[in-house]
XYZ file of C-alpha atoms in Angstrom:
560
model
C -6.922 12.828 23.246
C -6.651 12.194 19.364
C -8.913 8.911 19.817
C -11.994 10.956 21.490
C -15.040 10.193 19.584
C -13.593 6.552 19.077
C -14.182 3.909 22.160
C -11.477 2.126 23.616
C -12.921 -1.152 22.079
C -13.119 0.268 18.615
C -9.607 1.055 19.206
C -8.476 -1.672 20.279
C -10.056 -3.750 17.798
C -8.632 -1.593 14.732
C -5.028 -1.736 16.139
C -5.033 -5.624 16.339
C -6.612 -5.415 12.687
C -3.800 -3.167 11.686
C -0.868 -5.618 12.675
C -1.442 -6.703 9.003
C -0.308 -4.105 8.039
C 2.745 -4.356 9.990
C 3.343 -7.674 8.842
C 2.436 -6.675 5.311
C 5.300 -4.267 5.280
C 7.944 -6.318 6.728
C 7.685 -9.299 4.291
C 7.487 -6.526 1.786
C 10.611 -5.030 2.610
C 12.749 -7.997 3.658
C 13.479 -9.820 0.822
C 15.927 -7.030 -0.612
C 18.429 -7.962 2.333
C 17.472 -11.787 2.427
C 17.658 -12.129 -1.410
C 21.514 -11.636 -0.603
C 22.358 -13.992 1.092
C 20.203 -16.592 -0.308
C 21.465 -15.657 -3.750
C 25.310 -16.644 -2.433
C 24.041 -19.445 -0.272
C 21.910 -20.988 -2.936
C 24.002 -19.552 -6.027
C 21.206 -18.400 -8.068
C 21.391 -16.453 -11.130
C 19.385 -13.577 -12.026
C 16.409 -14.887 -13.350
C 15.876 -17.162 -10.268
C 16.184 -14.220 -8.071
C 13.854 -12.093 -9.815
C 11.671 -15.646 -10.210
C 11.651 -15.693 -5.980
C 10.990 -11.908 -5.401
C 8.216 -11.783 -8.290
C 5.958 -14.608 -6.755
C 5.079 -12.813 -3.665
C 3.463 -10.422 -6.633
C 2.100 -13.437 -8.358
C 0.475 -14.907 -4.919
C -0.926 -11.562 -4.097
C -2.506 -10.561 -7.472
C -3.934 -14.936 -7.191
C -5.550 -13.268 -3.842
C -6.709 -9.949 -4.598
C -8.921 -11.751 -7.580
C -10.005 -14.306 -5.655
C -10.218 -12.987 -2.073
C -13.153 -10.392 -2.559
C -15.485 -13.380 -2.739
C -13.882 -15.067 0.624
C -14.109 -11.678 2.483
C -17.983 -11.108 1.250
C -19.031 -14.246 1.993
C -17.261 -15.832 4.954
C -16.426 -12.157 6.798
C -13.764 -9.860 6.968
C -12.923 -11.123 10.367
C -12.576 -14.930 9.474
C -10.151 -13.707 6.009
C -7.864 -11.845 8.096
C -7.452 -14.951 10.416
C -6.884 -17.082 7.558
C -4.330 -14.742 6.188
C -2.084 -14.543 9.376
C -2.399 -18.368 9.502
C -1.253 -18.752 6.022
C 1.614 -16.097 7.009
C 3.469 -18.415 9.489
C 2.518 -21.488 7.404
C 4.339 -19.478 4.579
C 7.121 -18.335 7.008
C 7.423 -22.226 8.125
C 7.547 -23.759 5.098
C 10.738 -21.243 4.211
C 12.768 -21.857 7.506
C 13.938 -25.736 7.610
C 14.706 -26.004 3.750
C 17.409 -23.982 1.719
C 15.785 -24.998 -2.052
C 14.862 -22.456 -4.538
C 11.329 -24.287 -4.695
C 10.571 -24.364 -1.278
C 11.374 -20.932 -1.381
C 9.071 -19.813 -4.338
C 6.328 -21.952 -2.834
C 6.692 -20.002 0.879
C 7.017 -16.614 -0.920
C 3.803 -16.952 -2.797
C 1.742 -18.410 0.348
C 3.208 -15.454 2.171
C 2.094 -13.090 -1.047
C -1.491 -14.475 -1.143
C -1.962 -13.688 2.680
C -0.506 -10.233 2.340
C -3.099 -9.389 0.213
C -5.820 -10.967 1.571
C -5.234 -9.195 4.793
C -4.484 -5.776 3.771
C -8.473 -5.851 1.642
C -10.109 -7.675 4.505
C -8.298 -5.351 6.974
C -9.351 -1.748 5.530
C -12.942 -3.539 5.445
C -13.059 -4.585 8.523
C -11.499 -1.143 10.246
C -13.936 1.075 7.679
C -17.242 -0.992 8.934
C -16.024 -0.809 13.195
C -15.244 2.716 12.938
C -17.142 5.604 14.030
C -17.526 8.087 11.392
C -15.934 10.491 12.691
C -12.883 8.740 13.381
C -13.098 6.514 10.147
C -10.048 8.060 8.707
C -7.870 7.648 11.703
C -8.785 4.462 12.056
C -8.284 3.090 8.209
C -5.030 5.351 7.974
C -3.574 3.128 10.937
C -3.234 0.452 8.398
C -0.830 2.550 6.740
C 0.943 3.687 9.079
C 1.762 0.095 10.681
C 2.898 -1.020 7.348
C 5.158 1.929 7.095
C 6.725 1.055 10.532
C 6.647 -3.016 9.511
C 9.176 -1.736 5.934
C 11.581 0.233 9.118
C 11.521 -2.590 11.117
C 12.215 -4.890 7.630
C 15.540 -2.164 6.900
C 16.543 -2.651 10.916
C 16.355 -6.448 10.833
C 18.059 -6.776 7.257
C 20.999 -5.022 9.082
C 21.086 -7.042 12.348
C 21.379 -10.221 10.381
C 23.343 -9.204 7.634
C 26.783 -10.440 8.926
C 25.523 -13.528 10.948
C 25.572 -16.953 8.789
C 21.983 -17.833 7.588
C 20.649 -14.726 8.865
C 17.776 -14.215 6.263
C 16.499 -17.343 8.500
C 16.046 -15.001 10.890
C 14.556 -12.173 9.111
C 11.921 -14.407 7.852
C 11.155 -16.409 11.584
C 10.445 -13.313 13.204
C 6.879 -12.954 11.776
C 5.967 -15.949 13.147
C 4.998 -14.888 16.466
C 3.576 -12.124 16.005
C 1.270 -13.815 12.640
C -0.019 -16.174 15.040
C -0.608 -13.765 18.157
C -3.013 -11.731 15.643
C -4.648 -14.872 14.369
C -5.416 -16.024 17.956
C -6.530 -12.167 19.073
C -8.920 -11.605 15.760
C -10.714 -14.872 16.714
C -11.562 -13.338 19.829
C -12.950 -9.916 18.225
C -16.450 -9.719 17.241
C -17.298 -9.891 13.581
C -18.074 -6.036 11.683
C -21.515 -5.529 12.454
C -22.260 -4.741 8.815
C -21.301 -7.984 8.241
C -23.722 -9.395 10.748
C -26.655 -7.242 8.735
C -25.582 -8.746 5.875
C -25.915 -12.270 6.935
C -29.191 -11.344 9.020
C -28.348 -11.507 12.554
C -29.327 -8.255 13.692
C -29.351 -8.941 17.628
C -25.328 -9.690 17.650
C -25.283 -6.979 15.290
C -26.797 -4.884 17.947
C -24.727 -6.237 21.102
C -21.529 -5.369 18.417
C -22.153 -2.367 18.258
C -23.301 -1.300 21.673
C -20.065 -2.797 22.597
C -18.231 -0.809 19.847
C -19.706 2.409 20.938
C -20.230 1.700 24.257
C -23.659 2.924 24.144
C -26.935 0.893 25.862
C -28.875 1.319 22.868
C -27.074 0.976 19.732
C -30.598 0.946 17.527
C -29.800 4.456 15.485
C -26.980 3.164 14.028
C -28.437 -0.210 13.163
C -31.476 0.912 11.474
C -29.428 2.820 9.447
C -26.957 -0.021 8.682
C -30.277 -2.117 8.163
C -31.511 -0.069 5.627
C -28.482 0.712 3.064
C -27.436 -3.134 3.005
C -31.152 -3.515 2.344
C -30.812 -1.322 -0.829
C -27.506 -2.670 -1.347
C -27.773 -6.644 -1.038
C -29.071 -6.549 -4.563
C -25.626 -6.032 -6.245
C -24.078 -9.177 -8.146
C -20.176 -8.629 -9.010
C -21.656 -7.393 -12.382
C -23.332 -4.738 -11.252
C -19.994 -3.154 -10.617
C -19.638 -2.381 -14.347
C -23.160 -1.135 -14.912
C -24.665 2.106 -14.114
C -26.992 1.205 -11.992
C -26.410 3.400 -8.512
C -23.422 5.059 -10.385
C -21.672 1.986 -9.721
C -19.457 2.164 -13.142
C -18.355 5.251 -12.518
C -17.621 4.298 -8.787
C -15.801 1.388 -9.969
C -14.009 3.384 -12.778
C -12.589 6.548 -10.101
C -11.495 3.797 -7.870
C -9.487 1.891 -10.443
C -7.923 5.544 -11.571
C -7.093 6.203 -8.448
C -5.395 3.053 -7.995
C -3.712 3.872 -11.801
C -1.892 7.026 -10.130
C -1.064 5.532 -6.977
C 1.667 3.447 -9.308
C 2.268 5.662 -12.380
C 3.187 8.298 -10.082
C 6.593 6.674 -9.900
C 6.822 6.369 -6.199
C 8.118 1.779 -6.606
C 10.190 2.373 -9.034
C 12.190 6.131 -7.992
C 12.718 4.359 -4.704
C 14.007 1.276 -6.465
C 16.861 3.705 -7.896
C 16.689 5.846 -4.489
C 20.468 4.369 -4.006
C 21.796 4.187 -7.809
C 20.135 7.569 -8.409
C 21.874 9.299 -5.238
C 25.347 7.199 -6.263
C 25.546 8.379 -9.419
C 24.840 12.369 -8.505
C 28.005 11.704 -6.199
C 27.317 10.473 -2.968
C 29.673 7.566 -2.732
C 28.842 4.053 -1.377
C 27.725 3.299 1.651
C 26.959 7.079 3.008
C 24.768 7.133 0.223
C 22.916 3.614 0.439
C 22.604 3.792 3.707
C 21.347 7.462 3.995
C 19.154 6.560 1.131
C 17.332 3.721 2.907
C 16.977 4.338 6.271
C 16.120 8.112 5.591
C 13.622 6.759 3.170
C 12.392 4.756 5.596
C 12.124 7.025 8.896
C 10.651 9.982 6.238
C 8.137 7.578 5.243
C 6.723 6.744 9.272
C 7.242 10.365 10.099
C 5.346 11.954 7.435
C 2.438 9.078 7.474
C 1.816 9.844 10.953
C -0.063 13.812 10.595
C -1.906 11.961 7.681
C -3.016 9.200 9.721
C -4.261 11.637 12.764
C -5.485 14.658 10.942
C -7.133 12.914 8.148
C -10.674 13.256 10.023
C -10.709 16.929 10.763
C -8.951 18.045 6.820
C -10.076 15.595 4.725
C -9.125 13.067 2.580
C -9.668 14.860 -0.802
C -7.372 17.928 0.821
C -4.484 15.403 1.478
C -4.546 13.844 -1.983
C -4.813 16.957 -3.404
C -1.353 18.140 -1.297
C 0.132 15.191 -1.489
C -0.167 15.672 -5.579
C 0.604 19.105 -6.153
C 3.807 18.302 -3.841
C 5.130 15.096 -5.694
C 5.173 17.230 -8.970
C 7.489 20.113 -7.828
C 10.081 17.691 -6.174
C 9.780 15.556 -9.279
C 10.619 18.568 -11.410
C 13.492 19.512 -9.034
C 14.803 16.204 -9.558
C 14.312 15.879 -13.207
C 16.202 19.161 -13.492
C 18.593 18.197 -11.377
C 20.097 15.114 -13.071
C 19.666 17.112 -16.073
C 22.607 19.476 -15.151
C 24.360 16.521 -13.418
C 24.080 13.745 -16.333
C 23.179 10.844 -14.561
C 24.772 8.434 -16.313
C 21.945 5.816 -16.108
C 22.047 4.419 -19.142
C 25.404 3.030 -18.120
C 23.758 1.745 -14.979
C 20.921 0.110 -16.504
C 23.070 -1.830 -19.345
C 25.577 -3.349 -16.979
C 23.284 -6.091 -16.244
C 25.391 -8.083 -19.168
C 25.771 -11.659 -18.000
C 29.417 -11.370 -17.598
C 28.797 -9.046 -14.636
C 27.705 -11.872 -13.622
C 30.802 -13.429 -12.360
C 30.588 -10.487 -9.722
C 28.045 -12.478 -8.041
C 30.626 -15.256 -6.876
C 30.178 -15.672 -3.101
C 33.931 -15.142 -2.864
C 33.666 -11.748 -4.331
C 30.604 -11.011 -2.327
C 31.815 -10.138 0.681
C 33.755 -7.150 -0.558
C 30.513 -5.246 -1.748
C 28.020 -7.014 1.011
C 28.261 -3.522 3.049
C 27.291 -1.320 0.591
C 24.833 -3.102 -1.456
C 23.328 -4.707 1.460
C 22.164 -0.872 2.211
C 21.764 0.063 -1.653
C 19.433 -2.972 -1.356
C 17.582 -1.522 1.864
C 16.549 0.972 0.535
C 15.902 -0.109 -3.215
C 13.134 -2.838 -2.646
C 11.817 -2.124 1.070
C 11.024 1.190 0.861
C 8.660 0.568 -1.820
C 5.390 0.082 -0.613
C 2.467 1.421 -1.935
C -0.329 1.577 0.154
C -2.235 -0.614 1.413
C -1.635 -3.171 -0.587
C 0.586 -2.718 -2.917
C 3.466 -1.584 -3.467
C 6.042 -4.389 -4.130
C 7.084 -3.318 -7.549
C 9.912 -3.397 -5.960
C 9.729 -6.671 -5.359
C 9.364 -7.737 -9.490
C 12.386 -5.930 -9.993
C 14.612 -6.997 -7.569
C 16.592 -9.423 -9.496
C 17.282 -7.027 -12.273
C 18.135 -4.601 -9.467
C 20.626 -7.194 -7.896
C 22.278 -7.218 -11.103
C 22.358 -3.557 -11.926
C 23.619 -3.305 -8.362
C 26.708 -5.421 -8.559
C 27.403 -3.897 -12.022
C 26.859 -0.373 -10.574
C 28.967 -0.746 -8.063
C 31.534 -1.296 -10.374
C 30.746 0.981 -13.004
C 29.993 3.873 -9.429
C 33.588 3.124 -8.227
C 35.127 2.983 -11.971
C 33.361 6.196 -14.275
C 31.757 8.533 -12.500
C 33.764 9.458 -9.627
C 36.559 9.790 -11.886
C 34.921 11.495 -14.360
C 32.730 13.988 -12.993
C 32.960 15.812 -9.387
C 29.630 17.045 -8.492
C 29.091 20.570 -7.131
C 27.676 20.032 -3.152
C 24.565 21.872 -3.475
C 23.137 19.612 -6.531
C 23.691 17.006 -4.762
C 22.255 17.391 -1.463
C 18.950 19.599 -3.197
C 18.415 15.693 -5.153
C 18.838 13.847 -1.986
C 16.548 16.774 -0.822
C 13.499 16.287 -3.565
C 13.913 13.192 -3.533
C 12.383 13.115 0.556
C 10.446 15.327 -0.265
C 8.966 13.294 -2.967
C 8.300 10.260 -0.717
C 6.846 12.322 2.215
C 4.895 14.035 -0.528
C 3.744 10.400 -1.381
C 3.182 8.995 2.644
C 0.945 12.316 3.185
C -1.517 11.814 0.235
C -1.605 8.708 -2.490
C 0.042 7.093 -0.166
C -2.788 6.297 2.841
C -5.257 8.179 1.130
C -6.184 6.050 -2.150
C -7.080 3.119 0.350
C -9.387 5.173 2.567
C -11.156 6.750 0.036
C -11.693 2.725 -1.506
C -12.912 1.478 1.472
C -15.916 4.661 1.650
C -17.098 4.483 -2.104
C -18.784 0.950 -2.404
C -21.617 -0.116 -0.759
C -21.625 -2.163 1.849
C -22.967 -5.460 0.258
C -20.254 -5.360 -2.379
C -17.152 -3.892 -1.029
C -15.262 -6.766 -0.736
C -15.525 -7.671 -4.205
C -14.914 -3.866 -4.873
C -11.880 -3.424 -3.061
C -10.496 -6.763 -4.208
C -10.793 -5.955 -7.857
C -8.644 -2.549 -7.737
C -6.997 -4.299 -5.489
C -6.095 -6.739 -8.399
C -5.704 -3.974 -10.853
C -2.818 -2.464 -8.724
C -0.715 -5.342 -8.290
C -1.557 -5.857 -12.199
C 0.010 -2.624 -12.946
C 2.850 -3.093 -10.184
C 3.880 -5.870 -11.855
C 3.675 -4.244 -15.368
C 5.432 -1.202 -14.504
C 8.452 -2.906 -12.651
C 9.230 -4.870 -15.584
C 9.573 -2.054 -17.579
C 10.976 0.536 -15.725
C 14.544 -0.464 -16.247
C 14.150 -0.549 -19.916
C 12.147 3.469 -20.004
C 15.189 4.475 -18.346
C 17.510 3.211 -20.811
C 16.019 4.494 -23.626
C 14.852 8.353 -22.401
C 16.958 8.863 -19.659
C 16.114 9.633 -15.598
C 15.304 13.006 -15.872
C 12.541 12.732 -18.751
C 11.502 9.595 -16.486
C 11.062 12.060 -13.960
C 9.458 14.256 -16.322
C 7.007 11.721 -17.013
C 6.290 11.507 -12.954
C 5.585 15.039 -12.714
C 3.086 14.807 -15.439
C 1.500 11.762 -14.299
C 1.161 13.458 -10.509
C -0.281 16.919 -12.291
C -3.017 14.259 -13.583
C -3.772 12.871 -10.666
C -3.921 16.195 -8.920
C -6.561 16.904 -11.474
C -8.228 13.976 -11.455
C -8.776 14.342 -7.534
C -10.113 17.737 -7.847
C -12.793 16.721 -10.026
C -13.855 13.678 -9.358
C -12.882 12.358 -5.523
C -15.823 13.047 -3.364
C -14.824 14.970 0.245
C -16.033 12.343 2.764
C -15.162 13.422 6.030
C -17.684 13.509 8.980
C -19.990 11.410 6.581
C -20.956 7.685 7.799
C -20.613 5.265 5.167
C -24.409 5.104 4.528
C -24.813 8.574 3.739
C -21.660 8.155 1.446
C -23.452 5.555 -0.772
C -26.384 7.646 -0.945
C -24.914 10.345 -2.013
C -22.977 8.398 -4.265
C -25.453 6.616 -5.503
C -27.499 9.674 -7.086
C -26.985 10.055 -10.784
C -25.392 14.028 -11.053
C -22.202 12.809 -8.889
C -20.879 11.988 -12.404
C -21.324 15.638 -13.773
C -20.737 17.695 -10.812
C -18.353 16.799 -7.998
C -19.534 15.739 -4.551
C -17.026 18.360 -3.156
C -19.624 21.210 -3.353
C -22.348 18.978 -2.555
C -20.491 17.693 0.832
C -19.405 21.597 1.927
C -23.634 22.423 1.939
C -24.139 18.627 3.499
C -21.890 19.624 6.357
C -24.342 21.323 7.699
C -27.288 19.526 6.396
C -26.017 16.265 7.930
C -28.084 15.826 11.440
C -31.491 17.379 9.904
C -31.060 14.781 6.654
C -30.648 11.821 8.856
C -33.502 12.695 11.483
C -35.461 13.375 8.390
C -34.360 9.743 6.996
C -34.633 7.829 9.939
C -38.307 9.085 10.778
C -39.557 7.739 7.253
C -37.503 4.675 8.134
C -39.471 4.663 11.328
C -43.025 4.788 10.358
């Protein structure tokens, strides 16, 4: 079974972690079909829309500064009940009002506990884990936010049609929020966590539970003794070199820098406009574009999530990067020969398009830009906690959307007829490029997070790049639109392929190989000063085998 190794507790315990993640997604990739109907119910113009969708960013990037402190200090357990309950209080506060206010204030409750959960959740999974089934278990996160942005595409079509439907779309997380805050309150707390704060005899019971073992005292003295070294870190100490921790600090913010500059938001943002304008008209294309988004983004996050232990996190990444850049040069190429007329898409967002937004006039396009919509903002998500540039964008999207479906229906099908094969090979890279995405940067960035700190800090750790990706989320998706303008989609494309070439590089050199290592003997290794100069990759293929003989070795001096 692909869970030997990994007790049915442990298990268990992740998987009702992970329904963060699920919930994560879905609020992530609602609000592209709710935003339409609230936008005709409540008649609100651009700006307000891209006001509503942008403070779910604003609430998150509030929580990812201030949450590492919450999770360190109060436990990863207690912050991931606290997020689901501020979830349905969120979801509440949105259902009995229709007011732009009550909205904004709802969407930003809902954005702080989105990323609250998704840190404390990696924590929490990384600490219960078994090392040998770390990555599995971490990965799951992923995947369940992956399913939670299908699930957000399914319900935005149910309740497209049916009168206050976005109602609807946002009630259904309320169950299932407050199932998961009632279930974590029964789970024990990480037993790391229980070091940390000195109680070493629940620690113990923990983790004899965990690994349903009678004596659990190995793995404990080991714990013991890195969160002894480690309980000296202040938040400071993460920009020092003390332990390597700079550098630490400074390959987990770059990773963090690729997962978004790679492109993956904002192509998917376009997925729709992009596949429109290379001649796949209306709603074929929209909805092709966001529900095959959508099902290649579960299918291809699933061999991640359950090979991940036995290849490796660093061979993944490494994939995942090498594959991003050849379907980004396809594509790039691609709407080279086809001239993608984006400019024209981007500068139809002229306020007399406006007038399109009438709710009168709505009707007539709700079918196909309820799917363009699908798949523009929901199939964003980065991982683990990120990915909503989508969501900063939406508004301008909303706009560019009405207009392109005029300009769509209007220019290009007149004036160009696009030869078959170029335009199923971009539909083609353009999969290819998000499964590329789901296999490596993707799950990958967060798992390799969650290993580098040291136990004592990781909260903090994790919350700060945390911070610095919706930061950059934010950044990029506000000026995405305006790139494209000026260069074009290919040379944005271009720009992709570079950016993933960099990354591919930068993981090659300087992301350690952690498999089959507990997080203890990560940190160590870590910690010593040559990781800088020479990559841990050639150190980890000789520790393979070193591994059991080291830790006797350790634990005996630990003993005596």
């Amino acid at each position: 079974p692909l869970i030997s190794g990994c007790g049915t507790f442990t298990f268990l315990f992740s998987a009702i972690a992970a329904i963060s993640g699920l919930l994560m997604g879905y609020e992530l990739g609602l609000i592209s079909g709710a935003l339409l109907q609230m936008s005709s119910i409540l008649t609100l113009s651009c700006k307000e829309q891209e006001v509503i969708v942008s403070s779910l960013l604003f609430g998150a990037l509030f929580a990812s500064l201030t949450g590492g402190f919450l999770i360190d200090r109060f436990g990863r357990r207690l912050a991931i009940i606290i997020a689901s309950s501020l979830l349905v209080l969120g979801s509440l506060i949105l259902l009995p009002y229709e007011s732009y206010e009550v909205l904004i204030v709802g969407r930003i409750a809902i954005g702080i506990s989105i990323s609250l959960s998704s840190i404390a959740t990696c924590v929490y999974i990384a600490e219960i884990a078994p090392q040998h089934r770390r990555g599995l278990l971490v990965s799951l996160n992923e995947l369940m936010i992956v399913i939670g942005i299908l699930f957000a595409y399914i319900s935005n079509y149910a309740f497209a049609s049916i009168s206050h439907g976005w109602k609807y779309m946002f009630g259904l997380v309320i169950p299932l929020g407050a199932l998961q805050a009632v279930a974590m309150y029964f789970l024990p707390p990480s037993p790391r966590f229980l070091v940390m704060k000195n109680d070493d005899e629940a620690a113990r019971k923990v983790l004899e539970r965990l690994r349903e073992t009678s004596d659990a005292t190995k793995e404990l003295t080991v714990i013991k003794s890195s969160l002894k070294d480690e309980h000296q870190y202040s938040f400071l100490d993460l920009f020092r070199s003390k332990n390597n921790m700079r550098a630490r600090m400074l390959v987990g913010l770059t990773l963090v820098f690729f997962v978004q500059t790679t492109g993956q938001p904002n192509i998917l943002f376009y997925a729709s406009t992009v596949l429109k304008s290379v001649g796949f008209q209306s709603n074929e294309a929209a909805s092709l574009a966001s529900t095959g988004v959508g099902v290649v983004k579960v299918v291809s996050t699933v061999p991640a999530t359950f090979f991940v232990d036995q290849v490796g996190s660093k061979t993944f990444l490494c994939i995942g990067s090498s594959v991003m850049a050849i379907s980004l040069v396809t594509m790039g190429l691609v709407n080279r020969n086809i001239h993608v007329n984006s400019t024209k898409v981007c500068r139809s967002q002229s306020p007399e398009d406006f007038s399109l937004q009438r709710p009168g006039n709505f009707t007539v396009t709700n079918g196909s830009l309820k799917d363009l919509f699908a798949s523009m903002a929901s199939t964003e998500r980065l991982s683990f906690d990120v990915q909503s540039p989508d969501v900063a964008r939406t508004g301008e999207l909303n706009r560019t959307a009405l207009a392109g479906g005029k300009s769509t229906t209007g220019s290009h099908v007149e004036s160009v007829e696009v030869p078959v094969v170029l335009k199923w090979l971009s539909l083609a890279s353009l999969l290819v490029y998000v499964a590329a995405f789901s296999i490596g940067l993707g799950p990958m960035s967060w798992l390799v997070l969650s290993e580098i700190f040291p136990g004592g800090i990781r909260g903090r750790a994790m919350a700060l790049t945390s911070s610095m990706n919706w930061g950059i989320n934010l950044l990029i998706s506000l000026t995405f639109l305006t790139v494209t303008e000026l260069i074009g989609l290919s040379w944005v494309c271009f720009i992709y392929t570079i950016m993933s070439l960099a990354s591919l590089a930068f993981v090659i050199m300087f992301i350690p190989e952690t498999k089959g290592c507990s997080l203890e003997q990560i940190s160590m290794e870590l910690a010593k000063q040559k990781y800088v100069r020479t990559p841990l990759c050639g150190v980890s293929q000789r520790r393979e085998k070193l591994v059991p003989v080291e830790l006797d070795k350790r634990e005996k001096e630990q003993l005596y």
